[in-house]
Amino acid sequence: MTARSIFILFVLLRLTGQAAAQTAMVNPVARSKQSLNGTWQVIIDPNNTGEWLKVWQERKPEKKTDFFEYGFDNGPMLRVPGDFNSQLPELTYFEGTVWYKRTFNHTPTDKRLFLYFEGVNYLADVYLNGVKLGSHEGGFTPFQFDITSQVKAGENALVVKTNNQRQLSGLPSFGFDWLNFGGITRNVWLIETPATYVDDYTVQLKKGSLKIIAATVQLKGPQAAGSEVRLNIPELRIRKKITADANGYAYMEFPAQVQPWSPAAPKLYQVVLETSAEAVTDTIGFRCIETKAGQVWLNTHPIFLKGVNIHEENPYTGARAATAADDSVLLRAAKDLGCNLVRLAHYPHNEQTIRLAERMGLLVWDELPIYQHINFSDAAVPVKMETMLKEMIRRDKNRCGVVIWSLSNETYPSTPGRNKALIELTAACCALDSTRLVTHVTNTQQYAGNVVTVTDTLYHFADLICVNEYIGWYVPWQGNPADTKWRLAFGDKPVMISEFGGEALYGQRKEPEDMAASWSEAYQAEIYRKQLAMFENIPHLAGVCPWILFDYKSPGRMHPVYQKGYNRKGLLSEKGERKQAWQVMKNYYGKR
Ligand code: GCU
């Protein structure tokens, strides 16, 4: 393709608004910003008719014969941020298109203006004043549009088409065990920056060091090349400056006497990145995470990962967690259980959750929604996987609490292309960030008598072996749990049991309690006691992570008495009631 044809294609894409959204700048909350949160007008569009009617143009009748079968005015309103399923009863299990609209006023300045979305599930098409800006796919990572040249003085109309329909080549694909919360589920910002601005940066300890900080800064804009960048960490009396190269990129390393971050001492430092035109402030912790001698080491000591799984759902509201208060409910309950880690199942949760976790001293397991049935044979899928990987790492790479990048959950080795795609994704992850542990979660272990054998080829390329096993629930015990043998053919790689447990309905004491089908608390608690006994035999066990902290919504859980649309594997009910198994885990973590 000649340069001329590439240019023509680019112009056409811009004109037709088919451009993809931009990769989001890091640390939006530190920027000069205006929130676009609040109540937005919506059109609920199950037949996707709005696409054909071009609702974003908001045409109004002019001639006597004109009419339009849509309108935002006098229609329903929805809260942003927030999933649409939990806001209107008719939307509980809705999977389709919901159009959102709001206006905002703008006063022209010499600044750049960005429209920044922290997350929209699953597809987003964004229009400003009737013109399409572009689209984004993926429900759990941020994206932005530079609207400097499109925004007008005075009132602007912003329309967002959201669609959460599951797709064969989506990430996740058709089948997943949680409620498919759709819509503008996370914060929306208008962000002002100087013409040349700090687009991206990394400030973390250099791999394997507790005494050297490595920092990269990427400027964007007409003055990026050759600009001076200053990096200050006031509490450490560190003031560095460096000149960005011809691409606006700057890299520096320097010694620093930091107090390492840890769950017991979650020390964070103010870090300021300055140019002649702006100062971007972040709070950043410094720690080293690595595996050695069959253990996970944090800073200078081995650590046992006392984890728990959480979905991004406030159990009390039954809505996607969208506010700091929602996030705090989940993380406080994890701390109450005695955890030092939360596994953010099965997708990147919102950024404020991860920032809160590191303030609370919780390690974070960040995960991509490459879940179970993935259509690896579609050439577009590995591209989407890598895009989401880049979006997740770019957003969270300065969060010291994040120690694990998990790139998949329970995919099937029999799926054509699965191993190749995930091995390549692992390499891409390590190239983007070599300072954290990389893993894949599998349930491909084999059971033969009282022996469990793990052979999944992905573990030749991962730092951690992470196994989901439900012995005592989906798989009956094959013998005495204390005698169960685990065979792992991966040297001394540390092992995590990333999911285990079973279901119970809080308060269920139906006799006989010793049957799975009773959904009794006693049966669930017994599963936990036997699991803990088995854990003693697992070589290089570096951590465990029960599934799951709270009962949570899942349309596939349909038992009319015990489930009613909830997965009941929670240690807590959706009302926060502690099941007997909660105490079993609390005691175990208290002794570890
Ligand atoms: C799987 C899966 C979870 C699911 C759980 C269950 O391991 O990873 O997402 O909810 O099992 O069956 O409850």
Coordinates of C-alpha atoms and ligand atoms in Angstrom, one line a residue:
M1 CA 0.0 0.0 0.0
T2 CA 1.6 3.3 -1.1
A3 CA 2.0 6.2 1.4
R4 CA -0.6 8.1 -0.6
S5 CA -3.2 5.3 -0.3
I6 CA -2.4 5.0 3.5
F7 CA -3.0 8.7 3.9
I8 CA -6.3 8.5 1.9
L9 CA -7.4 5.6 4.0
F10 CA -6.6 7.5 7.2
V11 CA -8.5 10.6 6.0
L12 CA -11.5 8.4 5.0
L13 CA -11.4 6.7 8.4
R14 CA -11.3 10.0 10.2
L15 CA -14.1 11.4 8.1
T16 CA -16.3 8.3 8.5
G17 CA -15.4 8.2 12.2
Q18 CA -14.4 4.5 11.8
A19 CA -11.2 5.3 13.7
A20 CA -10.6 3.1 16.7
A21 CA -10.5 4.8 20.1
Q22 CA -7.1 5.9 21.2
T23 CA -5.1 4.1 23.9
A24 CA -5.9 6.0 27.1
M25 CA -3.4 8.3 28.8
V26 CA -2.4 7.0 32.2
N27 CA -3.7 8.4 35.6
P28 CA -6.7 10.3 34.4
V29 CA -7.8 11.3 37.9
A30 CA -4.6 13.5 38.3
R31 CA -5.4 15.5 35.2
S32 CA -7.3 18.8 34.8
K33 CA -10.8 17.2 34.3
Q34 CA -14.5 17.6 34.4
S35 CA -16.7 14.6 35.3
L36 CA -19.4 13.6 32.9
N37 CA -20.9 11.3 35.5
G38 CA -24.6 11.8 36.4
T39 CA -27.9 10.8 34.8
W40 CA -27.9 10.4 31.1
Q41 CA -30.8 10.1 28.7
V42 CA -31.1 6.7 27.1
I43 CA -32.9 4.8 24.3
I44 CA -33.4 1.1 25.0
D45 CA -32.9 -0.5 21.6
P46 CA -33.3 -4.3 21.6
N47 CA -33.6 -4.5 17.8
N48 CA -30.6 -2.2 17.2
T49 CA -33.0 0.0 15.2
G50 CA -31.2 3.1 16.2
E51 CA -28.3 2.3 14.0
W52 CA -30.6 2.4 10.9
L53 CA -32.5 5.4 12.2
K54 CA -29.2 7.2 12.9
V55 CA -30.4 8.3 16.4
W56 CA -27.1 10.1 17.0
Q57 CA -28.1 12.7 14.5
E58 CA -31.2 13.6 16.6
R59 CA -33.1 14.9 13.6
K60 CA -36.2 16.9 14.4
P61 CA -39.4 17.1 12.3
E62 CA -39.3 20.1 10.0
K63 CA -41.9 19.6 7.3
K64 CA -45.5 18.7 8.1
T65 CA -44.9 15.2 6.8
D66 CA -41.7 14.6 8.8
F67 CA -41.6 12.2 11.8
F68 CA -38.9 10.2 13.6
E69 CA -39.6 7.1 15.6
Y70 CA -37.1 7.8 18.4
G71 CA -36.0 10.5 20.8
F72 CA -33.9 10.9 23.9
D73 CA -36.2 13.6 25.4
N74 CA -38.9 12.4 27.7
G75 CA -37.3 8.9 27.7
P76 CA -35.8 7.0 30.6
M77 CA -32.6 8.2 32.4
L78 CA -29.8 6.0 33.7
R79 CA -27.0 6.7 36.1
V80 CA -23.4 6.9 34.9
P81 CA -21.3 5.2 36.0
G82 CA -23.4 2.1 36.4
D83 CA -24.5 -0.9 34.5
F84 CA -28.0 -0.7 32.9
N85 CA -29.1 -4.1 34.0
S86 CA -29.5 -3.2 37.7
Q87 CA -31.2 0.1 37.1
L88 CA -34.4 -0.9 35.4
P89 CA -36.3 -4.2 36.1
E90 CA -36.9 -4.7 32.3
L91 CA -33.2 -4.6 31.8
T92 CA -32.2 -7.3 34.4
Y93 CA -31.0 -9.8 31.8
F94 CA -30.9 -7.4 28.8
E95 CA -28.2 -8.0 26.2
G96 CA -28.4 -5.6 23.4
T97 CA -28.1 -1.9 22.5
V98 CA -28.7 1.0 24.9
W99 CA -28.0 4.5 23.5
Y100 CA -26.8 7.1 26.0
K101 CA -26.9 10.9 25.6
R102 CA -25.8 13.9 27.6
T103 CA -24.7 17.4 26.7
F104 CA -21.8 19.4 28.1
N105 CA -20.7 23.0 27.7
H106 CA -17.3 24.0 26.5
T107 CA -15.3 27.2 26.6
P108 CA -12.6 27.3 24.0
T109 CA -9.0 27.3 25.3
D110 CA -5.5 26.6 23.9
K111 CA -5.6 23.2 25.5
R112 CA -6.2 19.8 24.2
L113 CA -9.5 18.2 25.1
F114 CA -10.0 14.4 25.6
L115 CA -13.1 12.4 26.1
Y116 CA -12.0 9.6 28.5
F117 CA -14.0 6.4 29.3
E118 CA -12.8 4.2 32.1
G119 CA -15.0 1.3 30.8
V120 CA -18.0 0.5 28.7
N121 CA -19.2 -3.1 28.4
Y122 CA -18.9 -4.4 25.7
L123 CA -18.9 -2.4 22.5
A124 CA -18.9 1.4 22.4
D125 CA -19.6 3.7 19.4
V126 CA -19.1 7.4 20.4
Y127 CA -20.6 10.4 18.6
L128 CA -20.1 14.1 19.2
N129 CA -22.5 16.6 17.8
G130 CA -23.8 14.0 15.4
V131 CA -20.4 12.8 14.1
K132 CA -18.9 9.5 14.9
L133 CA -15.6 9.7 16.8
G134 CA -14.9 6.0 16.8
S135 CA -15.4 2.7 18.6
H136 CA -13.9 0.5 21.3
E137 CA -14.3 -3.2 22.0
G138 CA -13.8 -4.6 25.5
G139 CA -15.7 -4.1 28.7
F140 CA -13.0 -3.6 31.2
T141 CA -10.2 -1.2 30.0
P142 CA -10.2 2.5 29.4
F143 CA -10.1 4.4 26.1
Q144 CA -10.2 8.0 24.9
F145 CA -10.8 10.3 22.0
D146 CA -9.0 13.6 21.3
I147 CA -11.9 15.9 20.6
T148 CA -9.9 19.1 20.4
S149 CA -10.8 19.7 16.8
Q150 CA -14.4 18.4 17.1
V151 CA -15.7 20.1 20.2
K152 CA -17.5 23.4 19.7
A153 CA -18.0 26.5 21.9
G154 CA -21.1 26.2 24.0
E155 CA -23.3 23.1 24.2
N156 CA -22.1 19.8 22.8
A157 CA -24.1 16.7 22.4
L158 CA -22.4 13.4 23.3
V159 CA -24.1 10.1 22.2
V160 CA -22.7 6.7 23.1
K161 CA -24.0 3.5 21.7
T162 CA -23.3 0.6 24.1
N163 CA -23.9 -3.0 23.3
N164 CA -23.3 -5.9 25.6
Q165 CA -24.4 -8.8 23.4
R166 CA -22.1 -11.8 23.8
Q167 CA -20.1 -12.6 20.7
L168 CA -18.4 -15.8 19.5
S169 CA -15.1 -13.9 19.0
G170 CA -15.6 -11.7 22.0
L171 CA -13.4 -11.6 25.1
P172 CA -15.1 -13.2 26.9
S173 CA -17.1 -15.3 24.4
F174 CA -20.6 -16.7 24.7
G175 CA -20.3 -18.6 27.9
F176 CA -19.4 -17.1 31.3
D177 CA -20.6 -17.5 34.8
W178 CA -21.4 -14.0 35.8
L179 CA -24.1 -11.4 34.9
N180 CA -23.3 -9.6 31.7
F181 CA -23.6 -6.1 33.2
G182 CA -23.7 -3.7 30.2
G183 CA -23.5 0.0 29.6
I184 CA -21.3 2.8 30.7
T185 CA -20.2 1.0 33.8
R186 CA -17.3 3.3 34.8
N187 CA -16.4 7.0 35.1
V188 CA -16.5 9.3 32.1
W189 CA -14.2 12.4 32.1
L190 CA -13.4 15.4 29.9
I191 CA -9.7 15.9 30.3
E192 CA -7.8 19.0 29.4
T193 CA -4.0 18.8 28.7
P194 CA -1.4 21.2 27.3
A195 CA -0.8 20.8 23.6
T196 CA 2.2 18.6 24.5
Y197 CA 1.3 16.4 27.4
V198 CA 2.4 13.4 29.5
D199 CA 0.7 10.5 27.8
D200 CA 2.3 7.6 29.5
Y201 CA 4.9 6.8 32.2
T202 CA 6.2 4.0 34.3
V203 CA 7.9 4.6 37.7
Q204 CA 8.7 1.4 39.5
L205 CA 11.7 -0.5 40.9
K206 CA 14.0 -2.0 38.4
K207 CA 13.4 -5.7 38.0
G208 CA 15.1 -7.6 40.8
S209 CA 16.3 -4.5 42.7
L210 CA 15.1 -2.8 45.9
K211 CA 17.4 0.1 45.4
I212 CA 17.1 1.3 41.8
I213 CA 14.0 3.1 40.3
A214 CA 13.5 2.8 36.6
A215 CA 11.3 5.5 35.0
T216 CA 10.0 6.0 31.5
V217 CA 8.0 8.9 30.3
Q218 CA 6.2 9.3 27.0
L219 CA 5.3 12.8 25.9
K220 CA 2.9 13.5 23.0
G221 CA 2.3 16.7 21.1
P222 CA 4.2 19.2 18.9
Q223 CA 6.9 20.0 21.5
A224 CA 7.4 16.4 22.7
A225 CA 10.8 15.9 21.1
G226 CA 13.6 17.5 23.1
S227 CA 11.3 18.6 26.0
E228 CA 12.7 18.6 29.5
V229 CA 11.0 16.1 31.9
R230 CA 11.4 16.4 35.6
L231 CA 10.7 13.6 38.0
N232 CA 10.3 14.5 41.7
I233 CA 9.8 12.2 44.7
P234 CA 9.7 14.9 47.5
E235 CA 9.8 12.5 50.5
L236 CA 12.9 10.9 49.1
R237 CA 14.4 14.2 48.1
I238 CA 14.7 12.9 44.6
R239 CA 14.7 15.5 41.8
K240 CA 15.7 14.2 38.4
K241 CA 15.5 15.8 35.0
I242 CA 16.0 14.3 31.5
T243 CA 15.4 15.4 27.9
A244 CA 12.9 13.5 25.9
D245 CA 14.2 12.0 22.7
A246 CA 13.0 12.6 19.1
N247 CA 10.0 10.5 19.8
G248 CA 9.1 12.3 23.0
Y249 CA 10.4 9.3 25.1
A250 CA 12.6 9.6 28.2
Y251 CA 14.1 6.8 30.3
M252 CA 16.0 7.2 33.5
E253 CA 17.3 5.0 36.3
F254 CA 18.5 6.2 39.7
P255 CA 19.3 4.9 43.1
A256 CA 16.6 5.4 45.8
Q257 CA 16.4 4.4 49.5
V258 CA 12.7 3.4 49.5
Q259 CA 10.6 1.8 52.2
P260 CA 9.4 -1.2 50.2
W261 CA 5.6 -1.5 50.0
S262 CA 4.1 -4.6 51.6
P263 CA 0.7 -5.7 52.9
A264 CA 1.9 -5.0 56.5
A265 CA 3.4 -1.6 55.5
P266 CA 1.7 -0.3 52.3
K267 CA 4.0 2.7 51.9
L268 CA 3.1 5.0 49.0
Y269 CA 5.1 8.0 47.7
Q270 CA 4.0 11.1 45.9
V271 CA 5.7 11.1 42.5
V272 CA 5.4 14.3 40.3
L273 CA 6.2 14.3 36.6
E274 CA 6.7 17.8 35.3
T275 CA 7.2 19.5 32.0
S276 CA 7.2 23.2 31.2
A277 CA 3.4 23.0 30.7
E278 CA 2.0 20.6 33.3
A279 CA 2.6 18.6 36.5
V280 CA 1.1 15.1 36.8
T281 CA 1.1 13.7 40.4
D282 CA 0.7 10.0 41.3
T283 CA 1.0 8.0 44.5
I284 CA 3.3 5.1 43.8
G285 CA 4.6 2.2 45.9
F286 CA 7.8 0.4 45.3
R287 CA 8.3 -3.4 45.9
C288 CA 9.9 -6.4 44.3
I289 CA 7.9 -9.6 43.5
E290 CA 9.6 -12.7 42.2
T291 CA 9.7 -16.5 42.5
K292 CA 12.6 -18.4 43.8
A293 CA 13.3 -21.8 45.4
G294 CA 9.7 -22.8 44.8
Q295 CA 8.2 -19.8 46.6
V296 CA 6.9 -16.4 45.9
W297 CA 9.1 -13.6 47.3
L298 CA 7.9 -10.1 48.2
N299 CA 10.9 -7.8 48.7
T300 CA 13.2 -9.8 50.9
H301 CA 10.9 -12.6 52.2
P302 CA 8.8 -15.4 50.9
I303 CA 5.1 -14.7 51.2
F304 CA 2.1 -17.1 51.3
L305 CA -0.6 -15.6 49.1
K306 CA -3.8 -15.6 51.2
G307 CA -6.2 -14.8 48.5
V308 CA -9.9 -14.6 47.7
N309 CA -11.7 -14.3 44.4
I310 CA -14.0 -11.3 43.9
H311 CA -16.2 -10.3 41.0
E312 CA -16.8 -6.6 40.3
E313 CA -20.3 -6.6 41.9
N314 CA -21.5 -4.9 45.0
P315 CA -23.4 -7.8 46.7
Y316 CA -25.8 -5.4 48.6
T317 CA -27.0 -3.6 45.5
G318 CA -26.6 -6.5 43.0
A319 CA -24.9 -4.0 40.6
R320 CA -21.6 -3.7 38.9
A321 CA -19.2 -2.1 41.4
A322 CA -18.9 1.4 40.1
T323 CA -18.1 3.7 43.0
A324 CA -15.3 3.9 45.6
A325 CA -18.0 2.8 48.2
D326 CA -18.8 -0.3 46.1
D327 CA -15.1 -1.2 45.9
S328 CA -14.6 -0.6 49.6
V329 CA -17.3 -3.2 50.4
L330 CA -15.4 -5.9 48.6
L331 CA -11.9 -5.0 49.7
R332 CA -12.9 -4.5 53.4
A333 CA -14.6 -7.9 53.4
A334 CA -11.4 -9.5 51.9
K335 CA -9.3 -7.9 54.8
D336 CA -11.9 -9.1 57.3
L337 CA -11.3 -12.7 56.1
G338 CA -7.5 -12.2 56.7
C339 CA -6.5 -12.0 53.0
N340 CA -3.4 -10.3 51.7
L341 CA -4.5 -10.7 48.0
V342 CA -7.6 -10.3 45.9
R343 CA -8.0 -12.0 42.6
L344 CA -10.0 -9.7 40.3
A345 CA -12.0 -12.3 38.5
H346 CA -12.2 -12.6 35.5
Y347 CA -11.4 -9.2 34.0
P348 CA -9.6 -5.9 35.0
H349 CA -11.7 -4.3 37.6
N350 CA -12.0 -0.5 37.8
E351 CA -8.8 1.5 38.4
Q352 CA -10.0 3.0 41.8
T353 CA -10.4 -0.6 43.1
I354 CA -6.7 -1.3 42.4
R355 CA -5.6 2.1 43.9
L356 CA -7.7 1.4 47.0
A357 CA -6.3 -2.1 47.3
E358 CA -2.7 -0.9 47.4
R359 CA -3.6 1.7 50.0
M360 CA -5.2 -1.1 52.1
G361 CA -2.2 -3.4 51.7
L362 CA -3.8 -5.9 49.5
L363 CA -1.9 -7.6 46.7
V364 CA -3.8 -7.6 43.4
W365 CA -4.2 -10.4 40.8
D366 CA -5.1 -8.6 37.5
E367 CA -6.8 -10.8 34.9
L368 CA -7.8 -10.7 31.2
P369 CA -11.3 -11.9 30.2
I370 CA -9.9 -14.8 28.1
Y371 CA -12.4 -17.2 29.7
Q372 CA -13.2 -20.8 28.9
H373 CA -14.7 -21.0 25.3
I374 CA -12.5 -18.6 23.3
N375 CA -12.7 -18.6 19.5
F376 CA -8.9 -18.8 19.0
S377 CA -9.4 -19.9 15.3
D378 CA -10.7 -16.4 14.4
A379 CA -7.6 -14.4 13.4
A380 CA -9.1 -11.3 15.0
V381 CA -9.1 -12.9 18.5
P382 CA -5.3 -12.9 19.2
V383 CA -5.3 -9.2 18.0
K384 CA -8.0 -8.4 20.5
M385 CA -6.2 -10.3 23.2
E386 CA -3.1 -8.3 22.7
T387 CA -5.0 -5.0 22.6
M388 CA -6.6 -5.8 25.9
L389 CA -3.3 -6.9 27.4
K390 CA -1.7 -3.5 26.4
E391 CA -4.7 -1.6 27.8
M392 CA -4.6 -3.4 31.1
I393 CA -0.8 -3.2 31.6
R394 CA -0.7 0.4 30.5
R395 CA -3.3 1.4 33.0
D396 CA -2.1 -0.7 36.0
K397 CA 1.7 -0.9 35.6
N398 CA 2.4 1.8 38.2
R399 CA 0.3 0.0 40.8
C400 CA 2.7 -1.8 43.1
G401 CA -0.2 -3.8 44.5
V402 CA -0.6 -5.6 41.2
V403 CA 1.8 -8.6 41.4
I404 CA 0.2 -11.0 39.0
W405 CA -0.9 -10.7 35.4
S406 CA -3.2 -13.6 34.7
L407 CA -3.8 -14.0 31.0
S408 CA -6.5 -16.7 30.8
N409 CA -9.0 -18.7 32.8
E410 CA -9.9 -22.3 32.1
T411 CA -9.4 -22.3 28.3
Y412 CA -9.4 -25.7 26.6
P413 CA -6.2 -27.2 25.2
S414 CA -8.3 -29.0 22.7
T415 CA -9.3 -25.7 21.1
P416 CA -7.3 -25.2 17.9
G417 CA -4.9 -22.4 18.3
R418 CA -5.2 -22.1 22.0
N419 CA -1.7 -23.0 23.0
K420 CA 0.0 -20.9 20.3
A421 CA -2.1 -17.8 21.0
L422 CA -1.6 -18.0 24.8
I423 CA 2.1 -18.7 24.6
E424 CA 2.5 -15.8 22.3
L425 CA 0.4 -13.6 24.6
T426 CA 2.6 -14.7 27.5
A427 CA 5.7 -13.5 25.6
A428 CA 4.0 -10.2 24.8
C429 CA 3.1 -9.7 28.4
C430 CA 6.7 -10.3 29.5
A431 CA 8.0 -7.9 26.9
L432 CA 5.6 -5.2 28.2
D433 CA 6.3 -5.8 31.9
S434 CA 9.0 -8.2 33.2
T435 CA 8.6 -7.1 36.8
R436 CA 5.5 -9.0 37.7
L437 CA 4.5 -12.7 37.8
V438 CA 2.7 -14.0 34.7
T439 CA 0.3 -16.9 34.8
H440 CA -2.6 -18.8 33.2
V441 CA -5.4 -20.4 35.2
T442 CA -6.4 -23.9 34.1
N443 CA -8.5 -26.8 35.2
T444 CA -7.0 -29.4 32.9
Q445 CA -5.5 -31.5 35.7
Q446 CA -6.2 -35.2 35.6
Y447 CA -7.6 -37.3 38.4
A448 CA -6.6 -40.9 38.9
G449 CA -7.5 -42.4 42.2
N450 CA -6.2 -40.0 44.9
V451 CA -3.6 -38.5 42.6
V452 CA -3.9 -35.2 40.8
T453 CA -1.6 -34.6 37.9
V454 CA -1.0 -31.1 36.3
T455 CA 0.6 -31.2 32.8
D456 CA -0.8 -28.1 31.0
T457 CA 1.8 -26.9 28.6
L458 CA 1.1 -23.3 29.4
Y459 CA 3.0 -23.7 32.6
H460 CA 6.3 -24.1 30.8
F461 CA 5.9 -20.4 30.0
A462 CA 4.3 -19.0 33.2
D463 CA 5.9 -18.0 36.5
L464 CA 3.1 -19.6 38.6
I465 CA 1.1 -22.8 38.2
C466 CA -2.5 -21.8 39.0
V467 CA -5.1 -24.5 39.2
N468 CA -8.9 -24.3 39.7
E469 CA -10.1 -27.5 41.4
Y470 CA -13.4 -28.2 43.0
I471 CA -12.7 -31.6 44.6
G472 CA -15.6 -32.1 47.0
W473 CA -18.1 -30.3 44.8
Y474 CA -17.8 -31.0 41.0
V475 CA -15.3 -33.9 41.6
P476 CA -16.0 -36.3 44.5
W477 CA -13.1 -37.0 46.8
Q478 CA -11.1 -40.0 45.5
G479 CA -9.8 -40.9 48.9
N480 CA -8.6 -39.3 52.2
P481 CA -7.9 -35.6 51.3
A482 CA -4.9 -35.7 53.6
D483 CA -3.4 -38.5 51.4
T484 CA -4.2 -36.8 48.0
K485 CA -1.0 -36.6 46.0
W486 CA -0.3 -33.8 43.5
R487 CA 2.0 -34.4 40.6
L488 CA 3.4 -31.3 38.8
A489 CA 5.9 -31.6 36.0
F490 CA 7.3 -28.1 36.2
G491 CA 10.3 -28.2 38.5
D492 CA 10.0 -26.0 41.6
K493 CA 7.6 -23.5 40.1
P494 CA 5.3 -22.2 42.8
V495 CA 1.7 -23.4 42.8
M496 CA -1.5 -21.6 43.6
I497 CA -4.9 -23.1 44.1
S498 CA -6.7 -20.2 42.3
E499 CA -10.2 -21.5 42.9
F500 CA -11.8 -24.1 45.2
G501 CA -15.0 -24.4 47.2
G502 CA -18.6 -25.4 46.7
E503 CA -22.1 -24.0 47.1
A504 CA -24.3 -23.3 50.1
L505 CA -27.3 -21.3 50.8
Y506 CA -26.8 -19.2 53.9
G507 CA -29.0 -20.5 56.7
Q508 CA -29.6 -23.8 54.9
R509 CA -29.6 -26.5 57.5
K510 CA -31.8 -29.0 55.6
E511 CA -31.3 -32.5 56.7
P512 CA -29.3 -34.5 55.6
E513 CA -26.7 -31.8 55.8
D514 CA -24.1 -34.2 54.4
M515 CA -25.4 -34.1 50.9
A516 CA -24.2 -31.7 48.2
A517 CA -27.8 -31.4 47.0
S518 CA -28.9 -30.0 50.4
W519 CA -26.9 -26.8 49.6
S520 CA -26.1 -26.8 53.3
E521 CA -23.6 -24.6 55.0
A522 CA -22.3 -27.7 56.8
Y523 CA -21.6 -29.5 53.5
Q524 CA -19.7 -26.4 52.2
A525 CA -17.7 -26.1 55.4
E526 CA -16.7 -29.7 55.2
I527 CA -15.4 -29.2 51.6
Y528 CA -13.2 -26.4 53.0
R529 CA -11.9 -28.5 55.9
K530 CA -10.9 -31.3 53.5
Q531 CA -9.4 -28.9 51.0
L532 CA -7.2 -27.4 53.7
A533 CA -6.1 -30.8 54.7
M534 CA -5.2 -31.6 51.1
F535 CA -3.2 -28.4 50.7
E536 CA -0.6 -29.7 53.2
N537 CA 0.5 -32.2 50.5
I538 CA 0.8 -29.8 47.5
P539 CA 4.5 -29.3 46.7
H540 CA 5.6 -25.6 46.4
L541 CA 2.1 -24.4 47.4
A542 CA 2.6 -20.6 47.4
G543 CA -1.0 -19.5 47.9
V544 CA -4.7 -20.4 47.8
C545 CA -7.7 -18.4 46.7
P546 CA -11.3 -19.7 47.5
W547 CA -14.0 -19.2 45.1
I548 CA -15.6 -16.7 46.0
L549 CA -16.0 -14.0 48.6
F550 CA -19.7 -13.1 48.1
D551 CA -22.6 -14.9 46.5
Y552 CA -23.0 -13.2 43.1
K553 CA -25.4 -12.9 40.2
S554 CA -25.1 -15.4 37.4
P555 CA -28.0 -16.2 35.1
G556 CA -26.9 -19.8 34.7
R557 CA -27.5 -20.6 38.3
M558 CA -31.2 -21.4 38.1
H559 CA -32.2 -23.6 41.0
P560 CA -35.5 -22.1 42.1
V561 CA -34.8 -22.6 45.8
Y562 CA -31.1 -22.6 46.4
Q563 CA -29.8 -20.3 43.7
K564 CA -32.4 -18.0 42.1
G565 CA -29.9 -16.6 39.7
Y566 CA -27.0 -16.5 42.1
N567 CA -23.8 -18.5 42.2
R568 CA -23.8 -19.6 45.9
K569 CA -20.1 -20.5 46.3
G570 CA -19.7 -17.3 48.4
L571 CA -18.2 -17.5 51.8
L572 CA -20.6 -14.7 52.5
S573 CA -24.2 -14.4 51.3
E574 CA -25.1 -11.4 49.1
K575 CA -26.3 -9.8 52.4
G576 CA -22.9 -10.2 53.9
E577 CA -23.9 -13.1 56.2
R578 CA -21.0 -15.3 57.1
K579 CA -21.4 -19.0 56.2
Q580 CA -19.8 -21.7 58.3
A581 CA -17.0 -22.0 55.7
W582 CA -16.1 -18.4 56.2
Q583 CA -14.9 -19.2 59.7
V584 CA -12.9 -22.2 58.4
M585 CA -11.0 -19.9 56.0
K586 CA -10.6 -17.1 58.6
N587 CA -9.0 -19.6 61.1
Y588 CA -6.7 -21.0 58.3
Y589 CA -5.5 -17.6 57.2
G590 CA -5.1 -16.5 60.8
K591 CA -2.6 -19.4 61.3
R592 CA -0.7 -19.1 58.0
Ligands
GCU1 C1 -14.9 -21.9 37.3 C2 -14.8 -20.5 36.8 C3 -15.6 -19.6 37.7 C4 -16.9 -20.2 38.0 C5 -16.7 -21.4 38.9 C6 -18.0 -22.1 39.3 O1 -13.7 -22.4 37.9 O2 -13.4 -20.0 36.8 O3 -15.8 -18.4 36.9 O4 -17.8 -19.3 38.5 O5 -15.9 -22.3 38.2 O6 -18.3 -23.1 38.7 O7 -18.6 -21.5 40.2

